[in-house]
Every structure is written in C-alpha cells, then in structure tokens.
Amino acid sequence: VARARGRVTIEDVAAAAGVSRQTVSRAMNDMAEINAATRERVLAVARELHYRPSRFGRGLAGARQHTLGLRLHDLMNPYFPELAAAVARTAAERGWTVVLSDEQSATEPAADLRALVRQADVAVGYLDVGDPRVTDTLHGLPFVQIDRPPSSPFGGVEFALDGAMDDAVAHLGSRGVRRPAVVAVDPASGRMAQFAERLTAAGLPVVAQAAIDGDPIAAGVAAVQELLSSHPDVDAVLAFNDLMACGVMKGLHAAGRDIPVDVRVVGVDGLTLGTVVTPALTTLAIDMRAVARDAVDLAIGIIEGTEEPRAVRRVEHELVVRDST
Amino acid sequence: VARARGRVTIEDVAAAAGVSRQTVSRAMNDMAEINAATRERVLAVARELHYRPSRFGRGLAGARQHTLGLRLHDLMNPYFPELAAAVARTAAERGWTVVLSDEQSATEPAADLRALVRQADVAVGYLDVGDPRVTDTLHGLPFVQIDRPPSSPFGGVEFALDGAMDDAVAHLGSRGVRRPAVVAVDPASGRMAQFAERLTAAGLPVVAQAAIDGDPIAAGVAAVQELLSSHPDVDAVLAFNDLMACGVMKGLHAAGRDIPVDVRVVGVDGLTLGTVVTPALTTLAIDMRAVARDAVDLAIGIIEGTEEPRAVRRVEHELVVRDST
DNA sequence: GTGAAAGCGCTAACAT
DNA sequence: ATGTTAGCGCTTTCAC
C-alpha cells in the first residue's frame, strides 16, 4: 500500500484493483457504464491508497473548469467582504470557482496579481488602473473592473450616484440642514465634488474637510474633530463612504453632539455595518448583488465570447434613509 | 492571426514566431538561456495572438502550484472576513493561492465543497462536522478545522477561552456587577455554559437567555428585549459573540439603558466591529493572525508530510477591556 | 461492461 | 542559445 513515488496516480489504483485506468476513471466520476460491484471495489482501493485525482491532469484531459479571480483592495474593509459574498454567490450559481486576491496580502506591489494570472481565467474587482506595474502584471488576463472610472482601459461596472445624490440633497434640505460639510480624503474631486456642487446649487454652502489617507474610521474621527474646531456650526456631514461615516459618528459622539438632532450624517455604500451602529446610518446604497451579477456575467461573457472584452454596465445608487438624518 | 481551434496554444505561438515550443516557454517564463531579441519577438507574437498559457498544462508539467481551500460559513458575518484576511495574508507569504468557499453560496447543501475538493490541495476553516453529507463530500481532501471541537474527526485549531473567561469574570466583579446574564442561541451549552459556571462560582447568579438562530444582530436585539422584560434588573450581558453583543447594545439603547452605567456588555471574538460601535465593545478577543498562521501551517505541513493529518494546535483568547464595561 | 489508444498543453532534461 | 524528446495524470474516443 505504501507508495514509492510522491503521488498516488490513477495507474496505481488501477494496478491495485486489477482493472484499467479507464475503469478507475469511471468509478471516480460516477459514470454509467460500470458494474456496481466493480465501482465499489475500485473506490475502496482508491480510499485505501488515499488517491485524489490530480486537478491538472483532469483539467487538461476533460472539460475545462472555469475559475474567476476576485481582486480586492482590503478584506478588512467591510465593503469588500460584502462584495465578495455577492460575487461568490453569483459565481457558484454559474458553476465557477473563485480564487481570492487581497491586495493587502501582497508581499510586494501587485505580487498578489501574479497568483491570479496563473490561476484564473478572468478577473473581476478592484485595480489601481493608474499604476503600470499593475496593468503589466495582468499579462493579458481579461479584467472586469468594479467601480470603473470613465478613463479606465478596462471594461466593467460603473457606479451611478447622481440620482441618489439629488435625493440626498433634497432630503437634507427638507430636514432643515443649512451648513453641510463633505468629508473625504480628497473632498474636491470625484463623487464628493459632485455632492458639493449639488448642495451649492440647492443654496446650501458647503464646507470641505479633508481626511487623512489611512484607516477610514480613524480618519473620520480625526476629520470631524478638525471640522468642528474650524466650523462648530455644521449641521450635516456627508462622508465619502459608510466606514468614514461611522468614524464621523464616533467623533461626533465624543464631541457630545447629538445625531441627528445637532448634526445629520450620511454615508455612501449601504453596508450592513450602517444598520449595526447607533443611530443607524443614512446612506447612498448600492445593490451589491446587482454589481456582482453584472461583473460576473461580463466576465463569463468575455470568456465565452458573448461580451466585448471592454463592455461596460452601470449600477445606480439609491438613498436609504435611516436614523442618522 | 485568427485561430481555427478554440484555444491558442504554445504551439501556435511557436509556429507564428518561427521558433520551438521550448523557446516560447523560455520567453514566457523569464528563463535565462534565451536571446533578449528572441524573447521580445516571441512575447510580441504571444501578445498579438492573445496567448495565455494553460494552467493545467503548466501544472501537469512543471512545479506544482499549491492551492489552499478556505471554507467559511458566511462571508456576510464579519467574523469570517477577518479570518479570511488573515488566512489570505499567511497563504500569500507561503506562496499559496486561496480558493474561497462560502457555505452561504451553495445552491444545495455542501455543493460549495465540491468545488474545493476539485480545486484545492488541502482545506482550512469551518465545517459542520456533525453532517455526514459534509464529510463525505470531502472525498479525502485533508481538512484543518478552525474552532475545532474536542470531538472532531479532523485536526485543526482549538480555541481556549478559559483564561480570558476568568479575567472577564474578575473584571465584571470588580466593576460591581451583581446580576449578569448570558445570551446565546443555546446558553446552556459550550462556551456559555462555561461562562455561567465561572460566574456562579464567583458568587454571581446567572440568568440564561436564549436567542433565536438567525441573523445575530437581530437575535441580540430580540434577546435583550425578552431579557429585560423577565429580568429588568440585569446589570451585565455576556453575548455569544461580538455580533450578537452589538445587537444586545442596540436593544439596550432602544430600551433607554445606558451602557456601561446601567448594563455592561461583553462579546467574544475581538472583531474590528467592536471598535466602531459606541461605546466600544469589551470582548474576549482571539488573535486571528495566530489562528490563520497555525491553520495554514498545519495545512501546508500535512501536504508536505511534516505534520500529522489530524494534528491540533491551540490558540488562547484574551480579555480586551473597552468602553462597554 | 471493460480495455486500448490517443492526446489535452506544458516544461524538465537532454541534446545540439 | 535553441531544438528535440519524453513525459506529467487524466479523460476522451474507439474498440471489443
């Protein structure tokens, strides 16, 4: 029963059971044309020998098994697990396997991508498009970018915040907000610039508060502290995302401000986290299931040739009003 | 340039570049013995033909690439992403790839495990050991169980809560707690029974409150409500885990109780979530990094033959006192 | 129902 | 520096 060479192969099982390799293959794969007694005998021998079919041999010879690479920036940031859960679900429904690549796990820049390139048929998720080291590492691996910026060289899923922002501005106005602030690492660009623009257009002058680039919670706490010292009269804070919004709420609690009476707080993403904190967070939520479905379907479509490699989909955010406003 | 067959192989590139397969292989794998000009030419052709080496061919012929399966109960539960992040990190350091298997993604019971069995060399994580469907599905895939119960047929990482519990009991006593309660789906078994025993031994009579089996947050909220109506005088709640503890805190807030003045709350796990909520949660924390390191090292050791298949390691919890007590 | 032959795509080892 | 040979372990024909 002991093996000479490193691996137990189908040949070993065949020899030990006194049958051909094909018969072992039939037994292992539950195929029809095999005697029930033979199958049991072969399976018993296989178990005894600790035989496990090589996924490489199987993949080469048989029907391709497809693998989706999921690239995330940081699993410790609760946004990404929610996305990962949705992607895993969709991939499982489609019969695809998911290999995980967490940028924070990389021992050197983009090192995590090398594994994806070797293991996945197509990848989905987050990627720093500006960094040529990153895109070079892909070596032609098709990539479906989530939260795709307009300038991206890849296709993917774009996020549309416009409608939800309009709703949020109207909502805050109706709540009597007069002095809103936006808090982000770079409050003058991207979605926060849009936000500020809309608030201004609605007659609400906006304070922009920059936050440090790091742990979003800590950044949110620090940012409100600074904000409150320079503008003690703010009555609403729009944070870049839910995580930073939670930091903002922590900072407001610490400063003795009542939410939502003194200050109203709005986040972006729609994380479950927002329902756990007190008060529950009003947010511009995105439907992760829809994002995952679109991304995975694009990815599979690219592999199957039914989608253009750079196809784009769009998912809308939606205002979810909870207790923080 | 157009291809007749489905896949572009190394042979196609070799033919198009006018070299042998081996030279293409040398170019693709950055090997030494190749003319720089030749390499560039070959790579250009490969790019033009959209050639991507087959991972199966490569795996069969070359050095084995190792893959770790990570089995989780539910990615939406923040405990699991924190574990996943730690496992991903350790695996990356060891040069292993991680394939993800989320039980919640399974379209039918244990279906998610089938993918693991086909794709991973060894698996790590959570598994319902009681269910024979589950263990049968493994088909001999070595499994390293995390939070391994003493009765498990697998090896893995055991959690040791004893010391942290003693610390927690002493801590609550010193805070003047007189009427503690334990809240869990089954407060009469496992770690909560231990907890109750220790509290009783310390002269603190314990109320046991069962929670429904479902979303831990909602369960926590519902459980405290019931608890407060039957025992309005409780002055401490020990929850089964941090998530349920957050639900308990929500419920206490809603009931107008002040934490920690009226009621003190303790969770188990040490999730980051506990630092986000207000007040920050006191908890029996486990070092996820240590858990992940032990689990991954056991898994790799089993594959490399340096560890027994059923080897066991132990990781201690530690009391982390924050604002909720 | 079972076995023999062929080949999946690639790289290691050995040629040249 | 490049080409040739020989497999890796498995499933698919196709025979019987």
XYZ file of C-alpha atoms (C1' of nucleotides) in Angstrom:
682
model
C 0.000 0.000 0.000
C 2.944 2.314 0.581
C 3.853 4.400 -2.433
C 7.282 4.617 -3.930
C 6.866 7.845 -5.889
C 5.427 11.015 -4.423
C 1.956 10.909 -5.821
C -0.684 8.206 -5.973
C -1.921 8.172 -9.557
C -4.845 6.596 -11.277
C -2.420 3.993 -12.545
C -1.589 2.890 -9.010
C -5.230 2.462 -8.176
C -5.836 0.571 -11.417
C -2.979 -1.801 -10.690
C -4.039 -2.375 -7.100
C -7.644 -3.015 -8.101
C -6.690 -5.151 -11.078
C -8.556 -3.015 -13.599
C -7.668 -0.476 -16.271
C -7.205 3.248 -15.686
C -10.417 3.946 -17.507
C -12.391 1.811 -15.145
C -10.945 3.740 -12.240
C -11.868 6.948 -14.014
C -15.408 5.671 -14.467
C -15.686 4.798 -10.815
C -14.273 8.102 -9.635
C -16.545 10.147 -11.873
C -19.766 8.256 -11.236
C -20.134 7.301 -14.846
C -22.804 4.954 -16.102
C -21.060 2.147 -17.931
C -19.636 0.329 -14.956
C -20.600 -2.630 -12.845
C -21.754 -1.538 -9.399
C -19.581 -4.137 -7.678
C -16.527 -3.085 -9.689
C -17.129 0.534 -8.792
C -17.326 -0.210 -5.093
C -14.168 -2.264 -5.214
C -12.275 0.436 -7.092
C -13.486 3.157 -4.755
C -12.428 1.097 -1.759
C -8.928 0.685 -3.178
C -8.775 4.386 -4.020
C -9.732 5.305 -0.484
C -7.228 2.903 0.964
C -4.447 4.317 -1.185
C -5.530 7.899 -0.377
C -5.898 8.512 -4.061
C -7.004 12.013 -5.068
C -7.205 12.797 -8.795
C -4.845 15.499 -9.984
C -6.753 18.626 -10.884
C -4.176 19.346 -13.559
C -4.497 16.045 -15.295
C -8.235 16.269 -15.061
C -8.284 19.825 -16.327
C -6.071 19.023 -19.267
C -7.965 15.992 -20.408
C -11.530 16.804 -19.566
C -13.969 19.613 -19.711
C -12.440 22.885 -18.607
C -13.305 24.012 -15.128
C -13.573 27.742 -15.001
C -12.128 29.973 -12.354
C -12.901 33.579 -11.584
C -10.262 35.727 -9.930
C -11.610 38.219 -7.413
C -9.294 41.145 -6.763
C -9.985 43.262 -3.671
C -8.139 46.112 -2.042
C -8.583 45.090 1.564
C -10.678 42.362 3.101
C -10.561 44.136 6.468
C -12.623 46.946 4.993
C -16.221 45.694 5.324
C -17.135 46.931 1.887
C -15.084 44.202 0.251
C -16.473 41.192 2.093
C -19.984 42.246 1.174
C -18.901 42.418 -2.432
C -17.025 39.133 -2.117
C -20.076 37.417 -0.682
C -22.189 38.608 -3.593
C -19.582 37.582 -6.152
C -19.130 34.178 -4.528
C -22.854 33.637 -4.664
C -23.204 34.543 -8.322
C -20.120 32.572 -9.309
C -21.412 29.492 -7.507
C -24.729 29.771 -9.331
C -22.833 29.824 -12.612
C -20.662 26.865 -11.622
C -17.477 28.895 -11.420
C -14.846 28.713 -8.721
C -13.489 31.863 -7.069
C -9.864 32.483 -6.230
C -9.201 35.339 -3.915
C -6.634 38.055 -4.251
C -6.370 40.623 -1.490
C -4.064 43.472 -2.328
C -3.196 43.847 1.351
C -1.832 40.310 1.309
C 0.756 41.127 -1.318
C 4.280 40.863 -0.019
C 5.394 43.266 -2.753
C 3.361 45.567 -5.012
C 0.996 43.650 -7.285
C 2.507 40.335 -6.180
C -0.982 39.109 -5.380
C -1.921 39.545 -9.020
C 0.668 37.034 -10.182
C -1.296 34.283 -8.478
C -4.485 35.437 -10.193
C -2.797 35.498 -13.564
C -1.716 31.890 -13.106
C -4.931 30.595 -11.620
C -7.865 32.469 -13.080
C -9.464 32.522 -16.497
C -10.697 36.057 -15.955
C -10.595 38.503 -13.080
C -13.096 40.849 -11.531
C -12.872 43.581 -8.933
C -10.684 46.464 -7.893
C -7.470 47.526 -9.548
C -5.341 50.633 -9.421
C -5.574 51.488 -13.096
C -3.058 54.297 -12.808
C -0.178 52.024 -11.848
C 1.525 50.489 -14.916
C 3.129 47.816 -12.718
C -0.374 46.628 -12.007
C -1.682 46.504 -15.537
C 1.540 44.944 -16.855
C 1.294 42.159 -14.315
C -2.023 41.128 -15.804
C -0.266 39.678 -18.876
C -3.440 39.686 -20.897
C -5.747 38.333 -18.207
C -9.158 39.812 -19.006
C -10.232 42.147 -16.232
C -13.685 43.420 -15.340
C -13.287 46.488 -13.200
C -15.798 47.237 -10.468
C -16.436 50.925 -9.765
C -14.850 51.576 -13.118
C -13.768 55.183 -13.676
C -14.631 56.710 -17.056
C -10.973 56.758 -18.059
C -10.330 53.069 -17.413
C -8.619 50.953 -20.072
C -10.794 48.065 -18.881
C -14.472 47.404 -19.129
C -16.533 46.739 -16.062
C -19.278 48.040 -13.843
C -19.722 51.777 -13.412
C -21.426 53.299 -10.421
C -24.031 55.988 -10.963
C -24.549 58.172 -7.915
C -26.347 61.106 -9.496
C -29.926 60.215 -8.737
C -29.210 59.182 -5.167
C -27.286 62.411 -4.602
C -30.187 64.507 -5.771
C -32.425 62.597 -3.409
C -29.973 63.087 -0.554
C -29.715 66.828 -1.163
C -33.482 67.148 -1.234
C -33.779 65.018 1.892
C -31.259 67.085 3.844
C -32.931 70.299 2.691
C -36.283 69.072 3.912
C -34.686 68.279 7.281
C -33.632 71.907 7.604
C -29.916 71.475 7.041
C -28.171 74.834 6.437
C -24.432 74.187 6.800
C -23.399 70.825 5.359
C -19.848 69.559 5.120
C -18.302 66.920 2.910
C -15.554 64.734 4.371
C -13.195 62.684 2.233
C -9.522 62.091 1.603
C -9.909 64.398 -1.366
C -13.170 66.317 -0.913
C -12.539 68.382 -4.040
C -12.695 65.516 -6.519
C -14.873 62.688 -7.696
C -18.167 61.984 -6.069
C -17.646 64.499 -3.255
C -17.138 67.307 -5.760
C -20.409 66.314 -7.374
C -22.041 66.283 -3.993
C -20.753 69.746 -3.116
C -21.879 71.075 -6.458
C -25.404 69.858 -5.972
C -25.628 71.184 -2.433
C -24.383 74.578 -3.559
C -26.875 74.554 -6.408
C -29.571 73.911 -3.815
C -28.500 77.015 -1.926
C -26.527 75.208 0.767
C -22.940 76.446 1.066
C -20.595 73.518 1.647
C -17.560 73.134 3.872
C -14.953 70.743 2.507
C -12.964 68.804 5.082
C -10.026 66.665 4.002
C -9.340 63.416 5.828
C -6.058 61.578 6.139
C -5.488 58.592 3.870
C -5.483 55.534 6.085
C -7.899 53.661 8.298
C -11.246 55.221 7.319
C -12.680 55.030 10.834
C -9.774 56.846 12.435
C -9.698 59.237 9.512
C -13.379 60.022 10.031
C -12.896 60.660 13.742
C -9.943 62.959 13.123
C -11.690 64.760 10.287
C -14.798 65.709 12.307
C -12.663 66.900 15.169
C -10.876 69.269 12.828
C -14.137 70.176 11.171
C -15.844 71.015 14.454
C -12.997 73.238 15.569
C -12.962 75.238 12.326
C -16.724 75.154 11.742
C -18.543 74.487 15.014
C -21.882 75.237 13.375
C -22.011 72.415 10.795
C -25.329 70.622 10.905
C -24.688 67.795 8.439
C -21.758 65.673 7.303
C -21.618 63.756 4.065
C -18.840 61.197 4.313
C -17.037 59.529 1.436
C -18.285 56.115 2.479
C -20.093 54.331 5.285
C -16.899 53.434 7.067
C -15.721 57.002 7.258
C -19.242 57.995 8.224
C -19.007 55.629 11.199
C -15.786 57.360 12.184
C -17.544 60.694 11.850
C -20.317 59.472 14.128
C -17.773 58.287 16.680
C -16.131 61.694 16.578
C -19.469 63.454 16.985
C -20.390 61.241 19.941
C -17.055 62.042 21.532
C -17.651 65.751 20.985
C -21.016 65.444 22.682
C -23.073 66.189 19.570
C -26.412 64.504 19.229
C -27.074 62.669 15.958
C -29.340 63.528 14.191
C -30.554 66.484 16.287
C -27.341 68.529 16.217
C -25.676 67.012 13.189
C -27.008 64.720 10.481
C -24.714 62.133 8.926
C -24.828 60.474 5.509
C -22.570 57.729 4.192
C -22.117 56.003 0.855
C -22.225 52.242 0.067
C -25.131 50.809 2.016
C -23.068 48.437 4.134
C -24.726 46.218 6.715
C -22.463 47.969 9.213
C -24.681 51.020 8.869
C -27.556 49.110 10.435
C -25.469 47.942 13.384
C -24.325 51.322 14.634
C -26.491 53.646 16.693
C -28.100 55.643 15.250
C -28.451 53.592 12.081
C -26.741 55.312 9.192
C -28.487 57.030 6.303
C -26.578 56.128 3.173
C -26.388 56.130 -0.606
C -26.613 52.387 -1.022
C -25.561 50.259 -3.932
C -27.072 46.890 -4.701
C -24.067 44.590 -4.287
C -25.963 41.686 -5.745
C -26.575 43.635 -8.913
C -22.958 44.716 -9.081
C -21.736 41.172 -8.584
C -24.177 39.770 -11.100
C -23.168 42.284 -13.749
C -19.465 41.830 -13.098
C -19.555 38.041 -13.093
C -21.772 37.917 -16.154
C -19.467 40.256 -18.010
C -16.502 38.123 -17.016
C -18.131 34.884 -18.098
C -19.378 36.529 -21.269
C -15.883 37.639 -22.163
C -14.589 34.104 -21.770
C -17.458 32.659 -23.751
C -17.146 35.280 -26.432
C -20.602 36.741 -25.969
C -19.331 40.004 -24.482
C -16.825 42.523 -25.705
C -13.667 42.498 -23.557
C -14.281 46.100 -22.628
C -18.039 46.033 -22.195
C -19.493 48.325 -19.545
C -22.531 48.090 -17.300
C -23.961 50.632 -14.927
C -25.493 50.283 -11.477
C -27.398 53.060 -9.716
C -27.070 54.007 -6.074
C -30.169 54.639 -4.027
C -30.816 56.822 -0.988
C -31.642 54.741 2.085
C -32.893 56.951 4.903
C -32.233 55.644 8.391
C -31.883 57.253 11.824
C -28.751 59.369 11.367
C -30.655 62.025 9.403
C -3.637 35.700 -36.719
C -7.146 34.300 -36.396
C -7.266 30.899 -34.734
C -9.024 27.880 -36.073
C -9.325 25.899 -32.844
C -10.687 27.272 -29.623
C -7.529 27.791 -27.704
C -4.259 29.455 -28.620
C -1.526 27.049 -27.550
C 2.186 27.341 -27.142
C 2.464 25.526 -30.455
C 0.611 28.289 -32.258
C 2.915 30.911 -30.842
C 5.965 28.831 -31.708
C 4.817 28.424 -35.284
C 3.947 32.097 -35.687
C 7.273 33.194 -34.231
C 9.258 30.571 -36.118
C 10.790 29.024 -33.024
C 10.302 25.851 -30.987
C 7.791 25.436 -28.191
C 10.597 25.336 -25.728
C 11.796 28.767 -26.765
C 8.318 30.139 -26.285
C 8.262 28.545 -22.852
C 11.600 30.160 -22.034
C 10.333 33.545 -23.113
C 7.070 33.252 -21.198
C 8.765 32.136 -18.003
C 11.593 34.647 -17.996
C 14.211 31.955 -18.133
C 17.880 32.695 -18.543
C 19.082 30.807 -21.605
C 17.441 32.916 -24.266
C 18.485 35.727 -26.550
C 16.922 39.010 -25.473
C 15.842 39.834 -29.012
C 14.267 36.407 -29.467
C 12.407 36.784 -26.225
C 10.971 40.134 -27.223
C 9.895 38.810 -30.590
C 8.227 35.777 -29.054
C 6.472 37.853 -26.421
C 5.211 40.226 -29.090
C 3.752 37.330 -31.073
C 2.235 35.868 -27.917
C 0.602 39.159 -27.109
C -0.700 39.544 -30.614
C -2.206 36.080 -30.580
C -3.652 36.682 -27.081
C -1.788 33.639 -25.894
C -2.251 32.701 -22.253
C -0.575 29.515 -21.001
C -2.941 26.826 -19.780
C -2.701 26.448 -16.040
C -3.470 22.776 -16.425
C -0.693 22.094 -18.859
C 1.656 24.098 -16.763
C 0.585 22.400 -13.563
C 0.994 18.960 -15.039
C 4.422 19.518 -16.484
C 6.087 21.901 -14.108
C 6.463 22.517 -10.443
C 3.225 22.069 -8.584
C 1.398 25.214 -7.635
C -0.337 24.739 -4.356
C -3.821 25.857 -3.542
C -5.465 26.224 -0.163
C -9.229 25.936 0.104
C -10.821 28.257 2.620
C -14.229 27.130 3.847
C -16.382 29.711 5.621
C -19.937 29.655 6.913
C -20.965 33.132 5.845
C -18.940 35.973 4.420
C -21.618 38.449 5.489
C -20.793 37.711 9.109
C -17.833 40.000 9.856
C -16.032 37.302 11.770
C -15.284 35.399 8.595
C -13.776 38.207 6.528
C -11.370 38.958 9.332
C -10.346 35.341 9.353
C -10.201 35.274 5.562
C -7.949 38.315 5.506
C -5.569 36.683 7.948
C -5.571 33.399 6.037
C -5.035 35.180 2.725
C -2.087 37.006 4.189
C -0.419 33.906 5.582
C -1.086 31.907 2.439
C 0.413 34.639 0.282
C 3.534 34.691 2.432
C 3.861 30.959 1.896
C 3.307 31.270 -1.862
C -0.020 29.503 -1.794
C -3.170 30.518 -3.629
C -6.519 30.659 -1.856
C -9.798 29.459 -3.293
C -12.872 30.578 -1.480
C -15.831 28.518 -0.460
C -18.714 30.240 1.262
C -21.318 27.875 2.599
C -23.995 30.503 2.044
C -23.172 30.462 -1.659
C -24.034 26.806 -2.013
C -27.024 26.197 -4.226
C -27.577 22.905 -2.426
C -26.150 21.544 0.852
C -22.372 21.142 0.715
C -22.340 21.948 -3.006
C -19.704 24.567 -2.340
C -17.409 21.847 -1.043
C -17.389 20.051 -4.375
C -15.509 22.948 -5.899
C -12.972 22.868 -3.078
C -12.450 19.162 -3.496
C -11.651 19.689 -7.160
C -9.527 22.778 -6.788
C -7.658 22.660 -3.517
C -4.817 20.537 -2.250
C -5.980 20.970 1.323
C -8.753 22.897 3.022
C -8.966 25.027 6.106
C -11.798 26.623 8.003
C -15.299 25.893 9.209
C -17.226 22.715 8.646
C -20.312 21.178 10.171
C -18.687 18.032 11.476
C -21.981 16.511 12.501
C -23.361 16.311 8.980
C -22.212 13.143 7.156
C -23.124 14.702 3.809
C -20.452 17.262 4.521
C -17.649 14.944 5.499
C -18.466 12.507 2.678
C -18.235 15.287 0.142
C -14.632 15.857 1.140
C -13.557 12.642 -0.625
C -10.307 12.511 1.264
C -9.411 16.186 0.978
C -7.349 16.925 4.083
C -9.186 19.382 6.290
C -7.858 21.616 9.046
C -10.757 22.675 11.190
C -10.775 26.083 12.798
C -12.509 26.342 16.179
C -12.219 22.598 16.322
C -14.484 20.911 18.885
C -12.878 18.201 21.018
C -14.951 15.513 19.289
C -13.904 16.426 15.764
C -12.682 13.708 13.410
C -10.336 16.313 11.906
C -7.304 18.063 13.275
C -7.137 21.809 13.411
C -7.004 24.818 15.669
C -8.754 24.712 19.012
C -9.844 27.818 20.825
C -9.055 28.155 24.513
C -11.367 30.599 26.266
C -10.718 29.603 29.875
C -8.160 32.179 30.872
C -9.984 35.049 29.202
C -13.221 33.979 30.880
C -11.617 34.037 34.294
C -10.311 37.501 33.546
C -13.732 38.630 32.372
C -15.450 37.303 35.488
C -12.910 39.030 37.706
C -13.258 42.220 35.697
C -17.044 42.268 35.937
C -16.864 41.527 39.642
C -14.536 44.442 40.194
C -16.987 46.634 38.331
C -19.687 45.744 40.820
C -21.791 43.518 38.609
C -24.357 41.527 40.621
C -26.851 40.125 38.130
C -25.189 39.002 34.907
C -26.925 37.261 32.014
C -25.592 35.117 29.225
C -27.188 35.396 25.794
C -26.739 32.784 23.071
C -28.716 30.553 20.760
C -28.052 27.803 23.266
C -26.949 29.436 26.515
C -26.804 26.089 28.307
C -24.000 24.579 26.250
C -20.469 25.159 25.100
C -18.646 28.304 25.986
C -21.696 29.977 27.529
C -22.152 27.095 29.961
C -18.521 27.513 30.988
C -19.112 31.194 31.402
C -22.178 30.683 33.589
C -20.332 28.136 35.695
C -17.481 30.527 36.390
C -19.804 33.392 37.232
C -21.768 31.212 39.608
C -18.545 30.011 41.200
C -17.665 33.662 41.745
C -20.917 34.169 43.616
C -22.787 35.814 40.757
C -26.078 34.079 39.926
C -26.592 33.963 36.167
C -29.649 34.433 34.037
C -29.615 32.423 30.796
C -31.382 33.984 27.849
C -31.841 32.011 24.633
C -31.652 33.826 21.308
C -33.216 32.805 18.041
C -30.986 31.142 15.469
C -30.603 33.588 12.596
C -29.114 36.998 11.991
C -27.044 37.517 15.155
C -27.744 41.251 15.331
C -31.492 40.850 15.190
C -31.238 37.895 17.535
C -29.309 40.010 20.021
C -31.852 42.803 19.892
C -34.745 40.411 20.402
C -32.965 38.528 23.157
C -32.280 41.592 25.327
C -35.821 42.758 24.923
C -37.045 39.474 26.288
C -34.352 39.500 28.942
C -35.261 42.971 30.156
C -38.909 42.122 30.433
C -38.262 38.992 32.504
C -35.276 40.347 34.426
C -35.353 44.144 34.413
C -32.526 44.261 36.938
C -29.732 42.639 34.913
C -26.574 44.704 35.079
C -24.365 42.793 32.625
C -24.801 40.782 29.448
C -22.289 38.296 28.106
C -23.120 37.614 24.487
C -22.092 34.575 22.466
C -20.068 36.692 20.085
C -19.355 40.299 19.178
C -22.061 40.402 16.570
C -24.747 39.340 18.971
C -23.260 41.729 21.522
C -23.790 44.565 19.046
C -27.400 43.508 18.744
C -27.635 43.480 22.527
C -26.255 47.009 22.655
C -28.772 48.123 20.045
C -31.543 46.620 22.122
C -30.267 48.291 25.284
C -30.060 51.657 23.534
C -33.591 51.231 22.306
C -34.732 50.386 25.852
C -33.080 53.538 27.125
C -30.416 51.758 29.177
C -27.059 53.423 29.479
C -24.007 51.298 28.625
C -21.939 50.746 30.746
C -23.611 52.594 33.632
C -26.869 50.597 33.735
C -25.727 47.474 31.939
C -22.263 46.236 30.979
C -21.807 44.249 27.769
C -19.161 41.716 26.804
C -18.731 39.976 23.471
C -16.485 37.238 22.153
C -14.173 37.306 19.105
C -12.409 40.663 19.152
C -13.773 41.875 15.836
C -12.844 45.293 14.498
C -16.556 45.975 14.536
C -16.335 46.233 18.306
C -14.180 49.333 17.981
C -16.567 51.014 15.578
C -19.679 50.892 17.711
C -20.359 53.300 20.569
C -19.474 52.501 23.260
C -16.587 50.358 22.051
C -17.164 46.738 22.985
C -15.298 44.825 25.673
C -14.603 41.387 24.300
C -12.800 38.075 24.632
C -10.577 38.535 21.617
C -8.794 35.920 19.600
C -5.665 36.647 17.609
C -6.855 35.933 14.074
C -3.345 36.152 12.751
C -2.234 33.409 15.096
C -5.234 31.281 14.182
C -4.592 31.752 10.488
C -0.889 31.070 10.843
C -1.479 27.866 12.769
C -4.185 26.676 10.414
C -2.245 27.418 7.240
C 0.946 25.943 8.622
C -0.873 22.793 9.652
C -2.391 22.563 6.192
C 0.897 23.048 4.418
C 2.598 20.684 6.824
C 0.058 17.972 6.065
C 0.714 18.318 2.354
C 4.455 18.332 2.837
C 4.316 15.410 5.218
C 5.774 17.270 8.165
C 2.506 17.280 10.119
C 0.137 14.535 11.089
C -3.174 14.807 9.198
C -5.002 15.238 12.490
C -2.565 17.482 14.297
C -4.047 20.031 16.672
C -2.940 23.481 17.778
C -4.429 25.733 20.407
C -4.951 29.486 20.480
C -5.890 31.414 23.601
C -8.462 34.167 23.816
C -7.649 37.323 25.698
C -9.830 39.818 27.533
C -9.801 43.217 25.835
C -11.447 45.826 28.032
C -13.067 48.704 26.186
C -15.856 51.155 26.970
C -18.859 48.837 27.218
C -17.820 47.629 30.681
C -19.129 -3.507 -19.019
C -14.288 -3.118 -19.844
C -9.738 -2.156 -22.091
C -6.504 0.107 -25.543
C -5.065 4.129 -27.862
C -4.705 8.988 -28.324
C -3.976 13.346 -26.855
C -5.015 17.584 -23.786
C -0.713 21.924 -23.172
C 3.092 22.438 -20.984
C 8.061 22.177 -19.041
C 12.297 19.254 -17.482
C 16.071 17.063 -19.193
C 18.869 16.207 -22.600
C 20.575 17.116 -26.976
C 22.860 20.252 -30.345
C 21.096 29.993 -27.412
C 17.933 26.918 -29.443
C 15.620 22.445 -30.709
C 14.231 17.516 -29.579
C 12.429 14.059 -26.625
C 9.781 12.487 -23.010
C 6.700 12.589 -20.035
C 3.226 14.935 -16.194
C -2.222 12.382 -14.925
C -6.244 12.328 -16.687
C -10.498 11.700 -19.840
C -11.977 11.052 -24.275
C -12.712 8.459 -28.248
C -12.966 3.983 -30.041
C -12.607 -0.947 -29.956
C -14.142 -5.242 -28.028
